[in-house]
CSV table of C-alpha atoms in Angstrom, one decimal:
chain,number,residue,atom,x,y,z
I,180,UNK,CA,0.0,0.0,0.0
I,181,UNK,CA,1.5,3.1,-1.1
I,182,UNK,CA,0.3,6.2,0.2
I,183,UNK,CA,1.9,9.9,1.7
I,184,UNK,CA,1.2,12.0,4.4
I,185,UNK,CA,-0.6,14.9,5.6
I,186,UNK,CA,-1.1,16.2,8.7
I,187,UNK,CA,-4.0,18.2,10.7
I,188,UNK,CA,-3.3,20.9,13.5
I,189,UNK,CA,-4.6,19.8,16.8
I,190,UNK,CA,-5.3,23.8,18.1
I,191,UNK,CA,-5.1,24.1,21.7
I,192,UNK,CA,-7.7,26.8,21.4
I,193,UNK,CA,-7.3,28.6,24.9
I,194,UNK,CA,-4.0,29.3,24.2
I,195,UNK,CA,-4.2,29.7,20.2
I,196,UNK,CA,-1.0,27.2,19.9
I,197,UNK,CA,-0.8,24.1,17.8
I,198,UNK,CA,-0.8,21.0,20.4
I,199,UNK,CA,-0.1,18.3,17.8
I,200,UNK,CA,0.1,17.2,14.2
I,201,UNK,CA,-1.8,14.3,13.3
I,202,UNK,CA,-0.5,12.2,10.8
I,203,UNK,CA,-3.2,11.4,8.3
I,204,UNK,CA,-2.9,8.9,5.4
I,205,UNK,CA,-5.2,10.4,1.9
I,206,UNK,CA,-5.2,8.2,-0.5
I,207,UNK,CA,-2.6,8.7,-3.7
I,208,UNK,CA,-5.1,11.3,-5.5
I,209,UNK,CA,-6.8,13.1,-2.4
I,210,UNK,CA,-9.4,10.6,-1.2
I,211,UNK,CA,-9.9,9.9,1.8
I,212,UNK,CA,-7.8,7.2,3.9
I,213,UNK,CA,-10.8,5.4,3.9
I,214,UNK,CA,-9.5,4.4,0.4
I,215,UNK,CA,-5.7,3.4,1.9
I,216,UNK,CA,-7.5,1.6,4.9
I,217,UNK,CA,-10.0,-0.2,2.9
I,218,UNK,CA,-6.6,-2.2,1.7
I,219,UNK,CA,-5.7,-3.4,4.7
I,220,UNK,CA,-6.2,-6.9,6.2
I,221,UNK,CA,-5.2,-9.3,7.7
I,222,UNK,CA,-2.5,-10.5,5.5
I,223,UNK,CA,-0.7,-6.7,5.5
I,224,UNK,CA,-1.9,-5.1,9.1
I,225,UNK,CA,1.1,-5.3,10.9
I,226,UNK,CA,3.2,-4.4,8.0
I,227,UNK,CA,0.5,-1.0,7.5
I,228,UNK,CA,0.8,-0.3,10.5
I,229,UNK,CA,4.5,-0.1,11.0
I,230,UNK,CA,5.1,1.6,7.6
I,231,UNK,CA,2.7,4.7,9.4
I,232,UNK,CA,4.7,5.1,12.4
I,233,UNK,CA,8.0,4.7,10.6
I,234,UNK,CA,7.1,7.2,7.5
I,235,UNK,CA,4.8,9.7,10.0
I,236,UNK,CA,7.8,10.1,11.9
I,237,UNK,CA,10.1,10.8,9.2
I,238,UNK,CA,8.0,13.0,7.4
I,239,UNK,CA,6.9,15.1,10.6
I,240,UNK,CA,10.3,15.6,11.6
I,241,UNK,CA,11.0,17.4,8.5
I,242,UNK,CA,7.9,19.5,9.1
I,243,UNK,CA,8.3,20.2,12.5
I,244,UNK,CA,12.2,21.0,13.0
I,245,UNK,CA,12.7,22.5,16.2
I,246,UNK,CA,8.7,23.3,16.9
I,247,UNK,CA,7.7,21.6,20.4
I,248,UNK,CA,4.0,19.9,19.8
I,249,UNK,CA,3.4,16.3,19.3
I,250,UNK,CA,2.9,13.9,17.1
I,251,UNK,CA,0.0,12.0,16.8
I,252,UNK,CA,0.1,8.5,15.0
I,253,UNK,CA,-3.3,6.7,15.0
I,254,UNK,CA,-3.1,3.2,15.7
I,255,UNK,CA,-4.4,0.1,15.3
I,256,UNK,CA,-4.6,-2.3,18.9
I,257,UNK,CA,-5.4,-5.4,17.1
I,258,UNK,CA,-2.3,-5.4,15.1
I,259,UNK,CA,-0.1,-4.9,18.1
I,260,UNK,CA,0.8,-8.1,19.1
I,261,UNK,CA,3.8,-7.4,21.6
I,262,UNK,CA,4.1,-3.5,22.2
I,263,UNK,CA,7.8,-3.5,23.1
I,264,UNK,CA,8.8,-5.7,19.4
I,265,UNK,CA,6.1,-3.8,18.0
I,266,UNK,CA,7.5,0.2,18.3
I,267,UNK,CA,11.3,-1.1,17.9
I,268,UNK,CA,11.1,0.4,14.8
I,269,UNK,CA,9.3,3.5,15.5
I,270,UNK,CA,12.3,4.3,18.4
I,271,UNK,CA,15.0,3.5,16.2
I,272,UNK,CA,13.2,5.6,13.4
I,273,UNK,CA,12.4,8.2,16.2
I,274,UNK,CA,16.1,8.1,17.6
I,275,UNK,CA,17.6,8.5,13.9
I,276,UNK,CA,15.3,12.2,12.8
I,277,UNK,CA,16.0,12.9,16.6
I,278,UNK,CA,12.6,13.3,17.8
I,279,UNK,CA,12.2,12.8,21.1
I,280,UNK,CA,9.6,9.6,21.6
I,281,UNK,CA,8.4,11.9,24.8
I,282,UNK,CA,6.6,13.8,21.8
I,283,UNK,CA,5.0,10.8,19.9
I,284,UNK,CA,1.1,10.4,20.6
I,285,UNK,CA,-1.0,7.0,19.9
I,286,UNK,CA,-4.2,7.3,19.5
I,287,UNK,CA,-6.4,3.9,19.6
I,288,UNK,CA,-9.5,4.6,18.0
I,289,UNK,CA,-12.4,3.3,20.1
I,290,UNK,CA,-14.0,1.8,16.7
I,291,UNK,CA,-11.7,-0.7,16.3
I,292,UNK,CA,-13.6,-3.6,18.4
I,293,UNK,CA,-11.0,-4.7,21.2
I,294,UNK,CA,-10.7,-8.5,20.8
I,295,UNK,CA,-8.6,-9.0,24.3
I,296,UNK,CA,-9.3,-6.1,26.9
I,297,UNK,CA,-6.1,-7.7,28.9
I,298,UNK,CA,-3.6,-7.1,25.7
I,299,UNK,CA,-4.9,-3.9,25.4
I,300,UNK,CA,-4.3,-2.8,28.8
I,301,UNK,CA,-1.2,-4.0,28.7
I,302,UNK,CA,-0.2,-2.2,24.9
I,303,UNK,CA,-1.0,1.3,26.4
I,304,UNK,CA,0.8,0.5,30.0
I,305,UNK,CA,3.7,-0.3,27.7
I,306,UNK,CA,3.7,2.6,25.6
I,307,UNK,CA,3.6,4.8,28.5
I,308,UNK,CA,6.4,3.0,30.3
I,309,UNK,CA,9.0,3.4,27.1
I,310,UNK,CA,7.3,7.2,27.2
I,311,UNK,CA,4.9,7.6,25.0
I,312,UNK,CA,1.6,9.5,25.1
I,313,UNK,CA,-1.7,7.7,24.9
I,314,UNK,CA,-5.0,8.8,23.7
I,315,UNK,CA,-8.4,7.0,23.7
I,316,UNK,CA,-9.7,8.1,19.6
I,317,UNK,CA,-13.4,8.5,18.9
I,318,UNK,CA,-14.0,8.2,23.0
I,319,UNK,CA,-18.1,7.6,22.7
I,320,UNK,CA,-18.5,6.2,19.5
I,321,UNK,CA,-17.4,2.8,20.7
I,322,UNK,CA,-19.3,-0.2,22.4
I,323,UNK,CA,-16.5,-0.2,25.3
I,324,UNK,CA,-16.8,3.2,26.3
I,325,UNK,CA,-16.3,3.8,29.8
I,326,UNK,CA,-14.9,0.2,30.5
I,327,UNK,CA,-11.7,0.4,28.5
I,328,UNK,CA,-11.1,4.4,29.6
I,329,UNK,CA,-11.3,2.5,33.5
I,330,UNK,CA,-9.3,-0.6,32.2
I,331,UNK,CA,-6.4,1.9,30.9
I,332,UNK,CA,-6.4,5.3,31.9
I,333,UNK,CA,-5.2,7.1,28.9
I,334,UNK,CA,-3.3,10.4,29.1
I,335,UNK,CA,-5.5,12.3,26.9
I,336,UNK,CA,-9.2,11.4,25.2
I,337,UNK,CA,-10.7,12.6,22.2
I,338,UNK,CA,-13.8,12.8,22.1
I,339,UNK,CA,-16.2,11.6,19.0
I,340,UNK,CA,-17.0,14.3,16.9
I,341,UNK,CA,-20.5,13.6,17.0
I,342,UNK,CA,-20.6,14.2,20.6
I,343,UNK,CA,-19.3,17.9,19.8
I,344,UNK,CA,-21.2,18.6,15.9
I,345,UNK,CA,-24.7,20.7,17.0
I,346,UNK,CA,-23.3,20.8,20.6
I,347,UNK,CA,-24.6,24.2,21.1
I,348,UNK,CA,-28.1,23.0,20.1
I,349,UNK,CA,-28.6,19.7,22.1
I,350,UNK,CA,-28.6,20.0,26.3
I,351,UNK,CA,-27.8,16.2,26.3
I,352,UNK,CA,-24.9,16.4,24.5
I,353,UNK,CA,-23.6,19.5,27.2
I,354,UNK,CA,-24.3,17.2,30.0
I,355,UNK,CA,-22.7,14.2,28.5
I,356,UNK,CA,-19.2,16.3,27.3
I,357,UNK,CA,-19.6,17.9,30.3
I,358,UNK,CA,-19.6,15.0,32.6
I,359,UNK,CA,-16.6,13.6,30.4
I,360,UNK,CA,-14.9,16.6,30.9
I,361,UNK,CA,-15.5,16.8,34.8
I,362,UNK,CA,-14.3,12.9,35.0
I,363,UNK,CA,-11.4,13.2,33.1
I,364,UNK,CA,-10.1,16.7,35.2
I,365,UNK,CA,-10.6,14.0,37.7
I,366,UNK,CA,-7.6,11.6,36.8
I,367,UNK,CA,-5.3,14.4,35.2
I,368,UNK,CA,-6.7,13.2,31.6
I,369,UNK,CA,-6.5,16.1,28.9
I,370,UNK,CA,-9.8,16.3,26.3
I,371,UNK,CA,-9.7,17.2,23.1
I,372,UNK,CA,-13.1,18.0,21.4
C-alpha cells in the first residue's frame, strides 16, 4: 500500500497554539484514507501499521524541526501483538530524525472492536512506560466506552466528533461532554473536542 502523508493541526484553542500534528494517510489522489484503509487486512496489518509510524515520523520531523507539539500516530490495537517488538522500529526511526519519543502520541480509536481487553491494557501501560503519550480516539462512539477508559487510563481522550457537531443546540450532548470533561479533570486526563 503506497500512500503519503498529511497532517492536521490539533489547536489548543485557549491558548491559540498548535498542540499536535496528526499524521493522516489520503489516498494517492486526495481521497480519503478510507480508500488506503479499505486495503488493509489481515494478511498486510502489521506491516500497514508499522510503515505509518515509521514514514509519519520521518515525514513530521522534516515539518516540524525544532517546533515543540506532538505527534499523533493513530493506531491500530489489534495489530499490536507485543508493544515493546512492536515500536522497535518507531524508536530506532524516532532516535535516527531525533525526535524525542516523549513527543509521539497513539491514538487507539475506540471503533476498532478490542478482541482481548487484557492485551490492550497492557499495549497502552507499555507505551507509556517506554514514554509515550496515549489517547483513547473517537471516545463515545465505541461499544467499550467507559470500560476500556477505567481498564487503561489514557493520558489524553478525544472525544467523538459527534458528541461535539450541533453541541450548542442539544442540552444532552452538554451534559454528556460535560460529565466527560469533569471525570477526566478527575484523573489528570487532557480532552480534546
Amino acid at each position: 500500500i503506497d500512500f503519503k502523508f498529511a497532517f492536521q493541526p490539533i489547536v489548543d484553542v485557549r491558548s491559540g497554539t498548535v498542540f499536535a500534528q496528526e499524521a493522516l494517510v489520503p489516498g494517492p489522489n486526495g481521497e480519503g484514507a478510507g480508500s488506503v484503509l479499505g486495503q488493509v487486512d489481515d494478511t498486510n496489518l502489521h506491516a500497514f501499521d508499522r510503515k505509518c509510524r515509521i514514514g509519519a515520523v520521518k515525514a513530521v520531523s522534516r515539518l516540524m524541526g525544532h517546533r515543540t507539539e506532538l505527534l499523533s500516530l493513530n493506531t491500530m490495537p489489534n495489530s499490536v501483538y507485543d508493544p515493546a517488538t512492536c515500536l522497535r522500529t518507531t524508536i530506532a526511526a524516532a532516535q535516527a530524525a531525533q525526535f524525542p519519543i516523549d513527543r509521539i502520541m497513539f491514538e487507539m480509536t475506540e471503533h476498532e472492536a478490542i478482541e482481548d481487553l487484557d492485551h490492550f491494557t497492557t499495549i497502552v501501560e507499555s507505551y507509556k512506560e517506554m514514554g509515550f503519550i496515549t489517547a483513547i480516539d473517537d471516545f463515545g462512539a465505541g461499544s467499550s466506552g467507559l470500560t476500556l477508559f477505567a481498564s487503561v487510563l489514557p493520558d489524553i481522550v478525544k472525544l467523538d466528533a459527534r458528541l461535539i457537531q450541533g453541541i450548542h443546540k442539544s442540552r444532552v450532548q452538554k451534559v454528556v461532554v460535560g460529565n466527560i470533561v469533569e471525570m477526566c479533570g478527575k484523573f489528570d486526563i487532557g480532552v480534546i473536542a
